Amino acid sequence: MRYSLDDVAMINQNYSQVVDDKIERVICNSNGELKILNCNPNILEEVLSCITDNRTFRDIETILAVKYSLDDIIEFLQILLDERILIKKQQDIKSTEVEKSNILVIGGGEIFETLKKMDLDTMSLEKFIIDGLEKEHNFIILTPNQVSYKDIIEINKKLHRNKKKFIPIYFDGVKIVVGPLIIPGKTLCLECIISHELKLLNKNFTKEEQLKLDNILKLNFSYSLNSKFSHNEIQYIGSFVLEDILKFECGKGSQFLDNKYLYETGNIKFQKEEVWPTTYCDFCHGMNRNYIIFNSEKMNIEDL
C-alpha cells in the first residue's frame, strides 16, 4: 500500500521499540508482531519525530529533504508504512476513486507508464491523434514522449476543440516540465507559451532575422525521458499533479493556474515559472474573455 503525498501520517498506537546497542538496529513490536529494523536508530527517531500536528507525507518529505535524498526518504517512509509502524489517517477513499475515473492520461513513455499504474484511464498519443476521444473524461493529463512542435500545436488545438481541461507533463531535455493548467477559453494555451518563447528569442534579432512558428515546427518540443530520473521521482511528480487535479475538481483551486513547474533530478523542490496568455498566439490570440483566477482568501475559483 503506497502513500499519497496528501495522506496524513500517524504512528501506529500499537507500536513500541527498544534500541539494540550492541548492533545498530531497532527491535520493535507493531500490531503484536515482533520486527527487527536494520537501520540507524537515530535516523528512525528523527523520522518519527516529524510525525506530528497532522503532517502529510508531503510535509515530512520536505522536512527530511534538507538532509537526505528524495529516493532515500520515499523508500524509508514506505518501509515504515509497509511494516505498519506508520499508518495513514482514514480518509474518504470512495469519492477520490470516483473523481479519478474522470481523468484520462494521453501520451507515451515512462511518465505515461508511471501514471498508468495509478489506476487512471489511459490512451496512447497516436490513438488520440487518429481516433480522438472515445469516452467522456473531465480532465486530461498530457504526457507526450518525443514529439515535435508541429505535433504539440495540433494536440493543443484538438484538446481545445474538445473543450478539455488539461495539464501537460513532459521532459524538455534537461528538466521535467509540469503545467500549466490549461482550460479552453479561460486560460492561456500551449501555443501561447511557444509564441512567448519565440518573442523573447526574437528580441536578439533584426526583423529580417526573426524566427516564425513555421521555422521550428520540425524541432522537438519534448524528448524521451532519460535514465537519470528515478521511478520514485516520476511517481512523486505524478502524485503531485494528480492530487492537485482532484483538489481543483472539488473547487479548491490549482497550483498550476498561470504557473508551470520545472523539476530537476535529486531536488525535491520545483522551480516555479509564471506563464500568461499572449496576443502573439496565432491560435487563441490571448483573447480569453472569462479568465480564471484563484482567490486565496475565499479559497475558490472565480471568473473575471
Phi, psi and omega in degrees: 000110181276156178263153171260155185299329182267003173293138176274127183271140176225149172277131180303126181293342178261043181235135174216158185211157168223149180266130175275105185290333182288322179237142181286086179202169180236129175259128185218166175234121180231119182055039177079009182244126178285137181220153173241124178255112179275077182215166176292118182302327180292323178292318178301316179297321179297317180295313182295332179291343178280346186274076179216165171057039178056036179289142176274168176297329175299314179300316183294316178301317182296318179296315184285338183295345176296330185245332189236161179284154181300317180301315181294321180297310182299315181298316182294314179297322181294321177298315179297325178288316180297325181274004177064024172280321169255147174227161178265136176297136184298132178228173180279092184286325186301314182294326178296319180296322178297316180294323180296331180291346179270001183253134177239132175261123178244128177158216181187175178086190189291321179297316177302313183295325179294315179293328178301326181282356178267021177062041177252149174294144183226157175210135178293152180297322180298317180293321179297317181296320183278311189258342184077193182278136181258327184237150181284119174232146181278336190217141180243135166255117184263117182236072179294142176275258175254106181228156180274167175299322179300314181295315185292328177294319178292322177295317177303314180295319183294318179293325177293319179295330176275358180055049182253129171290141178206155174236124176275146171227120183206164179258122183270007181107340179231312184233159170274126181257129180237123179097180004277174170287124182245123179239111183308129178083355183231339178228182172297167174243175180297326180293333174301316182295316179297316180296322179293319178297320177296319180300316179295319180295321184289348177298337182270359185240157171287169182301322181289331183272345187298142181277147173246168182303323181300332183289341185246001187302328183273351179284159178284130172276320180222165185230164173294138182294132179273171191284355182289341177271127181278163177300321180297321179294317179295319178296322177300314179296316179300317178295320179302314181289314182300315181293325177295318179297314181298322176294316181299318181293341175266007176084023184258009179087169181222141176289345186264002173291119180065014182223144166237154184239136180251131185240124176255144183300141178082000181241114184290341182265141177271148170269122186265135175230132176280142178226147186223156173298153178223141178289350177285347181289123181287343183270299183257348179057018180065015185266064178262106189289329183248065185290137185267136173233160176256120178267103186292338180281319181269351179056046175209180182256134180232147172269138175279000000 
